[in-house]
Amino acid sequence: LLAAASPIAVAQAEEQRSSGSIPVSETATHPLDDEAITNEHTAKMSMARIAALEYYQAGKYELAERKFKEAVEESILGFESKDPHVASAKNNLAEFYRNTGQHKKAEQLYKEALELLESAFGEKHWLYVSAMHNLALSYEAIGDLAAAKETMEHVMRLRLEMFGPLHFLYADTMFALGNILLKQADLAKHSEAESATGQDQSQQPEVKPVPKRSGWWFRWRGWRKGGGPQSSEREALGMMQDAVGILESAENVQTNVVVLWLEKLASEFQERGQVQEAVNCIRKAMYHFGTEKGEGLAQASQLSDNLVELLLQLGDKEAARDAVSQCLAARMQLFGRQLVVCQSMLRLANLEVKLGKKGDLQAAMQHATNAANLSGELTDEYAKQVDGWKGRLSAKNSDMAVKRVRAAFVHATAHKFLADHSSHQDQARSSLRTAIAALRPSAAAASRYISDLSASSRGNTEQQGRKGNSPPSQLDALADLFVDSQLLLLDCVESLGAVLGTEESAEQQKLGQIADDILKQLGV
């Protein structure tokens, strides 16, 4: 199977091979490669499949599709028409189409592969069940939720019979089916809301769809056979939680999959206004990352950001502060002297100020000072690198240009924070002057970078007859930073003008000129 299918699919073959349910050798690179290659076409099939996977992983999808098709053609020439090698080749091509969003093409190939696999192995074979699972996902992707549900239910019945209710493949299907049922519930709710529009609710009783029941059903929380799940968002979310529970109860927890599912659940709960449930999911995800090291810290810090937003929605500022503190510690360990650390310091400082306690205010000022110092050092470092390049800025070095402008913006933001919360006017004036001194050249540089990248993009388009290779995201980022920098600069100018004494009229006049220039550049 195509290795990029799903988090569970990657581990699927190894798990089943270790349990003895797949008849392949330990060194096999394909589920059917233990059978000897018999002719030139079977050799070409294997070579085409290997090349296709390499092209796919390199993002060369046109070449990958060509090689997957070639593998199908060679399998037909090299084996009998109903040989499982043909089914496997078709299944690989179907997986390619599914992973590249071509679901109609994938659907037909899955059906052809399933017919061949059932003829060769019967239904209770991992290749057959896996292909049917992915067919259900294709149905879901094109919006045919009824077909997706029916197909996934069949997969779940087979996996329950093959592996039992505690197997991770059964959990994989449970989570997928729960997601399908959730979409059905959302669609039904939307349809009811539309049908109720303009009608007299007192005369039109609410009619809820009655789900079909199935006698083979098993649910982790104890659904009895014959009960069947309710096609509602509550039951769908419960099923997805149960799937997570199965993985969590395993001897070797697949942390990445558990976290992925918990993030999905948190998103669904948040969308439905169940913020506390979303918080619980994120906390569990962070707990699982607490057992991991290295790259996991990056995702753990992002989870902390998500948790902070949810806790603020609940109004729990102290818990949000603690979450930001944990996020800052993770980012300092992972990134060291990076701008994302400064941003976390400032976020923590803002939360500490909101708590309103004396000790928290002192801590906030210290965090803001640390952010100002580090971001100032980074601004100088990035500026030297960008200024050291000869000629115009291009797409190749645009990342550093964005970093340079963003670092100056964070530096100024930190000093504006210090000015706003300082109890001494002299310190406030000093911080505001530092912020203005950082923002003026940074905004000018952003304007120049935008001009250079736009010219580079136009030049590439004219020379190559295609879209330029300057990333639109970098142009957008610079444009946003330019506007944000100018607005912050205007704010700092007005704040400094308000705290200057009458004896500093010359500086006030200069500030007025800066403000006029900003408004002109912003078109105000």
XYZ file of C-alpha atoms in Angstrom:
524
model
C 0.000 0.000 0.000
C 1.037 3.593 -0.576
C 2.940 4.585 2.532
C 1.431 8.067 2.744
C -2.114 6.874 3.354
C -2.775 7.569 7.045
C -1.000 7.565 10.439
C -2.416 4.152 11.248
C -1.783 2.676 7.804
C 1.943 3.212 8.120
C 2.073 0.947 11.169
C -0.536 -1.452 9.848
C 1.618 -3.860 7.881
C 4.246 -4.226 10.597
C 1.660 -4.875 13.286
C -0.128 -7.535 11.281
C 3.092 -9.081 10.036
C 4.271 -9.521 13.630
C 0.995 -11.210 14.489
C 1.434 -13.636 11.607
C -1.621 -12.527 9.633
C 0.330 -11.411 6.552
C 2.150 -14.144 4.610
C 5.299 -12.190 3.740
C 8.934 -12.393 4.691
C 10.536 -10.002 7.183
C 12.586 -8.337 4.462
C 9.771 -7.908 1.958
C 9.211 -4.388 0.613
C 5.752 -5.134 -0.696
C 3.009 -7.411 0.639
C 3.273 -9.763 -2.346
C 6.979 -9.626 -3.134
C 7.702 -12.951 -1.476
C 6.467 -14.612 -4.651
C 9.241 -14.925 -7.200
C 9.258 -12.520 -10.137
C 8.526 -14.672 -13.144
C 9.122 -12.492 -16.182
C 10.244 -9.123 -17.463
C 6.834 -7.521 -16.874
C 6.766 -8.374 -13.179
C 10.278 -6.948 -12.835
C 9.172 -3.766 -14.603
C 6.130 -3.601 -12.316
C 8.331 -3.604 -9.203
C 10.694 -1.018 -10.643
C 7.808 1.236 -11.661
C 6.252 0.978 -8.199
C 9.518 1.913 -6.483
C 10.032 4.865 -8.845
C 6.433 5.990 -8.318
C 6.858 6.094 -4.549
C 10.093 8.059 -4.882
C 8.451 10.579 -7.202
C 5.445 10.848 -4.884
C 7.593 11.507 -1.837
C 9.513 14.158 -3.806
C 6.260 15.895 -4.742
C 6.620 15.071 -8.465
C 3.031 13.935 -8.853
C 2.815 13.824 -12.646
C 5.771 11.459 -12.837
C 4.436 9.462 -9.880
C 1.066 8.989 -11.575
C 2.774 7.869 -14.779
C 4.809 5.249 -12.910
C 1.837 3.990 -10.865
C -0.074 3.531 -14.118
C 2.914 1.767 -15.639
C 2.978 -0.608 -12.665
C -0.675 -1.474 -13.296
C -0.019 -2.094 -16.976
C 3.011 -4.290 -16.291
C 1.126 -6.271 -13.633
C -1.608 -7.066 -16.154
C 0.996 -8.194 -18.701
C 3.002 -10.171 -16.162
C 0.269 -11.970 -14.217
C -3.095 -13.502 -14.826
C -5.956 -11.005 -14.864
C -7.251 -12.027 -11.401
C -3.850 -12.247 -9.721
C -3.613 -10.253 -6.447
C -0.550 -8.447 -7.813
C -2.890 -6.700 -10.254
C -5.187 -5.764 -7.396
C -2.233 -4.445 -5.390
C -1.033 -2.295 -8.299
C -4.521 -0.881 -8.808
C -4.821 -0.238 -5.097
C -1.545 1.707 -5.122
C -2.794 3.878 -7.981
C -6.085 4.364 -6.136
C -4.167 5.460 -3.032
C -2.223 7.934 -5.124
C -5.443 9.405 -6.475
C -6.995 9.568 -3.019
C -3.981 11.303 -1.509
C -3.957 13.844 -4.345
C -7.685 14.555 -4.108
C -8.798 12.691 -7.242
C -11.466 10.709 -5.444
C -13.643 9.659 -8.378
C -10.684 7.988 -10.073
C -9.719 6.405 -6.760
C -13.230 5.035 -6.215
C -13.298 3.033 -9.431
C -9.833 1.588 -8.883
C -10.620 0.624 -5.281
C -13.685 -1.258 -6.475
C -11.676 -3.120 -9.106
C -8.978 -3.958 -6.562
C -11.541 -5.114 -3.997
C -13.152 -7.488 -6.475
C -9.801 -9.077 -7.248
C -8.706 -9.233 -3.607
C -11.963 -10.816 -2.493
C -11.605 -13.429 -5.220
C -8.022 -14.184 -4.156
C -8.192 -13.922 -0.360
C -11.772 -13.398 0.736
C -12.948 -10.467 2.833
C -10.937 -11.206 5.956
C -7.573 -10.223 4.591
C -5.749 -7.076 5.605
C -5.254 -5.870 2.017
C -8.962 -6.205 1.293
C -10.017 -4.471 4.501
C -7.481 -1.687 4.098
C -8.605 -0.988 0.537
C -12.233 -0.878 1.677
C -11.291 1.495 4.527
C -9.695 3.877 2.049
C -12.664 3.584 -0.311
C -14.861 4.785 2.569
C -12.538 7.759 3.068
C -12.890 8.603 -0.625
C -16.675 8.500 -0.340
C -16.408 10.835 2.639
C -14.149 13.237 0.746
C -16.640 13.633 -2.115
C -19.532 14.091 0.308
C -21.263 10.733 -0.169
C -21.677 10.237 3.570
C -24.246 7.447 3.268
C -21.878 5.314 1.178
C -18.969 6.259 3.442
C -20.901 5.195 6.546
C -22.073 1.908 5.045
C -18.584 1.030 3.803
C -16.842 2.009 7.041
C -19.344 0.013 9.087
C -18.486 -3.032 6.998
C -14.785 -2.424 7.612
C -15.439 -2.099 11.325
C -17.328 -5.382 11.452
C -14.489 -7.161 9.635
C -11.779 -5.655 11.835
C -13.725 -6.499 14.971
C -13.965 -10.137 13.837
C -10.338 -10.243 12.681
C -8.590 -8.397 15.512
C -10.992 -7.878 18.412
C -12.208 -4.676 20.129
C -8.845 -3.582 21.578
C -6.802 -3.569 18.378
C -5.495 -0.279 17.025
C -6.905 -1.002 13.554
C -10.352 -1.380 15.083
C -9.790 1.962 16.839
C -8.690 3.505 13.536
C -11.966 2.494 11.918
C -13.972 3.610 14.974
C -12.448 7.085 14.840
C -13.014 7.357 11.088
C -16.615 6.193 11.397
C -17.223 8.601 14.275
C -16.003 11.434 12.068
C -18.389 10.370 9.294
C -21.316 10.168 11.725
C -20.389 13.601 13.051
C -20.598 15.048 9.563
C -23.960 13.352 9.055
C -25.252 14.805 12.326
C -24.066 18.271 11.334
C -25.717 17.926 7.934
C -28.992 16.750 9.503
C -28.931 19.644 11.963
C -28.323 22.092 9.143
C -31.159 20.609 7.080
C -33.552 20.829 10.026
C -32.627 24.453 10.596
C -33.273 25.248 6.944
C -36.606 23.424 6.862
C -37.708 25.200 10.032
C -37.114 28.652 8.548
C -40.375 30.489 8.055
C -42.493 27.727 9.597
C -44.634 27.889 12.720
C -42.597 25.884 15.192
C -45.622 25.273 17.418
C -47.369 23.523 14.548
C -44.331 21.865 13.019
C -42.879 19.402 15.546
C -39.172 18.695 15.298
C -38.455 15.516 13.388
C -35.046 13.945 13.921
C -33.612 11.376 11.539
C -33.772 7.838 12.862
C -30.459 6.038 12.305
C -30.300 2.531 10.930
C -29.373 -0.104 13.486
C -26.930 -2.880 12.993
C -26.767 -6.158 14.898
C -22.985 -6.576 14.869
C -22.051 -3.306 16.529
C -19.587 -3.113 19.390
C -18.629 0.082 21.167
C -15.760 0.546 23.594
C -17.971 2.161 26.222
C -20.254 -0.817 26.275
C -22.776 -0.511 23.482
C -24.445 -3.877 23.547
C -24.838 -5.926 20.398
C -27.933 -4.974 18.525
C -28.038 -1.510 20.129
C -26.313 0.473 17.418
C -24.966 4.027 17.737
C -27.202 7.075 17.632
C -26.467 9.213 14.598
C -25.916 12.329 16.695
C -22.937 14.499 17.357
C -22.856 13.404 20.996
C -22.545 9.735 20.091
C -20.170 10.466 17.217
C -17.857 12.442 19.485
C -18.146 9.703 22.098
C -17.116 7.103 19.527
C -14.071 9.164 18.585
C -13.155 9.503 22.267
C -13.497 5.742 22.651
C -11.102 5.203 19.760
C -8.554 7.392 21.548
C -9.118 5.329 24.689
C -8.278 2.109 22.853
C -4.968 3.524 21.663
C -4.182 4.969 25.093
C -4.747 1.577 26.710
C -2.240 -0.111 24.382
C 1.066 -1.315 25.790
C 3.004 0.804 23.295
C 1.058 4.016 22.786
C 1.302 5.531 19.294
C 1.767 9.060 20.620
C 1.621 10.916 17.310
C -1.680 9.281 16.340
C -3.216 9.851 19.784
C -2.231 13.526 19.717
C -3.541 13.938 16.170
C -6.906 12.491 17.193
C -7.068 14.556 20.374
C -6.378 17.733 18.399
C -9.192 16.810 16.007
C -11.549 16.201 18.930
C -10.559 19.483 20.570
C -11.339 21.310 17.337
C -14.752 19.640 17.072
C -15.628 20.366 20.706
C -14.522 23.975 20.360
C -16.603 24.417 17.210
C -19.657 23.239 19.175
C -19.009 25.540 22.114
C -17.913 22.720 24.437
C -14.779 24.554 25.520
C -14.099 22.535 28.669
C -14.144 19.298 26.678
C -11.740 20.885 24.191
C -9.455 21.914 27.066
C -9.493 18.360 28.401
C -8.451 17.002 24.997
C -5.557 19.448 24.658
C -4.386 18.707 28.207
C -4.374 14.989 27.432
C -2.440 15.624 24.226
C 0.144 17.641 26.125
C 0.413 14.878 28.701
C 1.263 12.396 25.958
C 3.899 14.747 24.578
C 5.293 14.998 28.088
C 6.496 11.442 27.596
C 8.252 12.341 24.338
C 11.414 14.300 23.616
C 12.980 16.123 20.700
C 10.685 17.033 17.845
C 7.620 16.503 20.003
C 8.389 19.734 21.830
C 7.543 21.752 18.722
C 4.048 20.360 18.529
C 3.721 20.490 22.307
C 4.397 24.233 22.240
C 1.727 24.684 19.563
C -0.691 22.679 21.683
C 0.081 25.047 24.547
C -0.923 27.981 22.357
C -4.218 26.262 21.552
C -4.773 25.502 25.219
C -4.193 29.128 26.173
C -6.886 30.322 23.758
C -9.367 27.815 25.139
C -8.581 28.688 28.760
C -9.030 32.387 28.023
C -12.439 31.576 26.537
C -13.282 29.930 29.847
C -12.000 33.000 31.708
C -9.345 31.014 33.567
C -6.486 33.526 33.323
C -4.250 31.833 35.885
C -4.432 28.494 34.095
C -3.758 30.304 30.810
C -0.712 31.984 32.383
C 0.587 28.605 33.536
C 0.084 27.160 30.048
C 2.012 30.028 28.435
C 4.782 29.539 30.985
C 5.024 25.869 30.021
C 5.002 26.824 26.346
C 7.813 29.320 26.907
C 9.907 26.689 28.683
C 9.366 24.232 25.819
C 10.282 26.814 23.193
C 13.384 27.936 25.050
C 14.528 24.323 25.218
C 13.686 23.641 21.588
C 14.587 26.906 19.827
C 16.938 28.786 22.140
C 17.570 32.309 20.802
C 14.679 32.546 18.375
C 11.965 35.117 17.810
C 9.213 32.702 18.806
C 10.707 32.724 22.309
C 10.378 36.526 22.455
C 6.756 36.281 21.356
C 6.024 33.773 24.114
C 7.691 36.074 26.652
C 5.452 38.954 25.593
C 2.336 36.819 25.700
C 3.214 35.716 29.207
C 3.840 39.325 30.210
C 0.397 40.371 28.933
C -1.315 37.596 30.852
C 0.568 38.457 34.040
C -0.591 42.058 33.764
C -4.203 40.902 33.348
C -3.948 38.975 36.619
C -3.361 42.343 38.304
C -1.240 41.182 41.218
C 1.892 43.064 42.297
C 4.196 40.102 41.917
C 2.699 39.316 38.533
C 3.324 42.879 37.305
C 6.970 42.677 38.310
C 7.302 39.343 36.526
C 5.567 40.813 33.470
C 8.049 43.707 33.275
C 10.954 41.267 33.545
C 9.579 39.059 30.776
C 8.985 42.093 28.562
C 12.536 43.311 29.255
C 13.927 39.899 28.306
C 11.847 39.927 25.128
C 13.052 43.437 24.264
C 16.705 42.517 24.772
C 16.610 39.279 22.784
C 14.497 40.690 19.947
C 16.848 43.673 19.708
C 19.846 41.363 19.330
C 18.000 39.315 16.705
C 16.993 42.467 14.804
C 20.650 43.491 14.516
C 21.723 39.975 13.471
C 19.046 39.642 10.797
C 19.633 43.179 9.491
C 23.346 42.499 9.021
C 22.591 39.366 7.033
C 20.033 41.066 4.781
C 22.138 44.191 4.296
C 25.092 42.004 3.394
C 23.381 40.687 0.273
C 24.232 42.388 -2.980
C 21.545 43.544 -5.365
C 17.831 43.193 -4.949
C 16.114 40.906 -2.511
C 14.858 37.704 -4.126
C 12.715 34.738 -3.180
C 15.833 32.836 -2.083
C 16.586 35.193 0.773
C 13.092 36.532 1.494
C 12.726 34.450 4.663
C 15.469 36.393 6.388
C 13.922 39.695 5.276
C 10.640 38.741 6.910
C 12.501 37.741 10.087
C 14.322 41.079 10.144
C 11.098 43.115 9.936
C 9.222 40.872 12.382
C 12.067 41.009 14.909
C 12.004 44.822 14.851
C 8.234 44.770 15.301
C 8.495 42.452 18.320
C 11.319 44.601 19.708
C 9.163 47.720 19.428
C 6.123 45.924 20.851
C 8.135 44.907 23.912
C 9.294 48.472 24.486
C 5.757 49.801 24.019
C 4.629 47.328 26.691
C 7.367 48.569 29.036
C 6.340 52.182 28.401
C 2.653 51.473 29.014
C 3.293 49.778 32.356
C 6.213 51.803 33.659
C 5.639 53.926 36.758
C 8.360 56.407 35.753
C 7.881 58.836 32.858
C 11.586 58.952 32.069
C 11.619 55.198 31.559
C 8.430 55.370 29.498
C 9.910 58.061 27.234
C 13.107 56.058 26.795
C 11.192 52.905 25.849
C 9.004 54.777 23.354
C 12.022 56.416 21.709
C 13.680 53.001 21.396
C 10.527 51.579 19.805
C 10.334 54.449 17.298
C 14.028 54.097 16.476
C 13.465 50.407 15.696
C 10.258 50.813 13.696
C 11.198 53.626 11.310
C 14.070 51.848 9.511
C 12.205 48.535 9.726
C 9.108 49.923 7.993
C 11.280 51.513 5.330
C 13.087 48.207 4.822
C 9.764 46.352 4.545
C 8.640 48.737 1.805
C 11.900 48.160 -0.070
C 11.689 44.379 0.327
C 8.121 44.365 -1.007
C 9.245 46.335 -4.060
C 12.181 43.982 -4.687
C 10.122 40.805 -4.338
C 7.360 42.160 -6.570
C 9.906 43.019 -9.259
C 11.520 39.589 -8.896
C 8.162 37.890 -9.253
C 7.269 39.886 -12.374
C 10.658 39.133 -13.908
C 10.281 35.405 -13.396
C 6.790 35.486 -14.852
C 7.948 37.282 -17.987
C 11.010 35.091 -18.521
C 9.484 31.719 -17.755
C 5.870 32.259 -18.775
C 4.638 31.044 -15.424
C 4.063 32.290 -11.933
C 7.184 33.686 -10.315
C 8.951 31.686 -7.662
C 8.691 34.407 -5.005
C 6.468 32.869 -2.369
C 3.179 34.813 -2.159
C 3.159 34.113 1.574
C 6.355 36.127 2.006
C 4.963 39.094 0.102
C 1.781 38.910 2.145
C 3.742 38.632 5.380
C 5.851 41.671 4.515
C 2.788 43.677 3.504
C 1.043 42.840 6.778
C 4.157 43.625 8.784
C 4.557 46.946 6.976
C 1.034 48.035 7.895
C 1.320 46.723 11.468
C 4.675 48.456 11.909
C 3.312 51.769 10.676
C 0.289 51.561 12.978
C 2.465 50.676 15.959
C 4.840 53.490 15.034
C 1.933 55.933 14.945
C 0.770 54.679 18.354
C 4.273 55.098 19.808
C 4.570 58.607 18.326
C 1.252 59.681 19.856
C 2.141 58.134 23.218
C 5.526 59.842 23.302
C 3.975 63.169 22.347
C 1.584 62.848 25.261
C 4.367 62.411 27.843
C 6.843 64.989 26.488
C 7.217 68.219 28.404
C 6.694 71.716 26.988
C 10.451 72.230 26.853
C 10.690 69.455 24.278
C 8.735 71.251 21.569
C 11.334 70.497 18.908
C 10.920 66.779 19.432
C 7.133 67.177 19.441
C 7.330 68.932 16.094
C 9.448 66.125 14.707
C 6.941 63.583 15.990
C 4.174 65.467 14.235
C 6.070 65.239 10.957
C 6.601 61.482 11.454
C 2.875 61.032 12.094
C 2.005 62.964 8.920
C 4.397 60.811 6.895
C 2.865 57.607 8.287
C -0.663 58.710 7.427
C 0.412 59.560 3.883
C 2.053 56.154 3.419
C -1.070 54.434 4.716
C -3.232 56.531 2.391
C -5.148 58.166 5.228
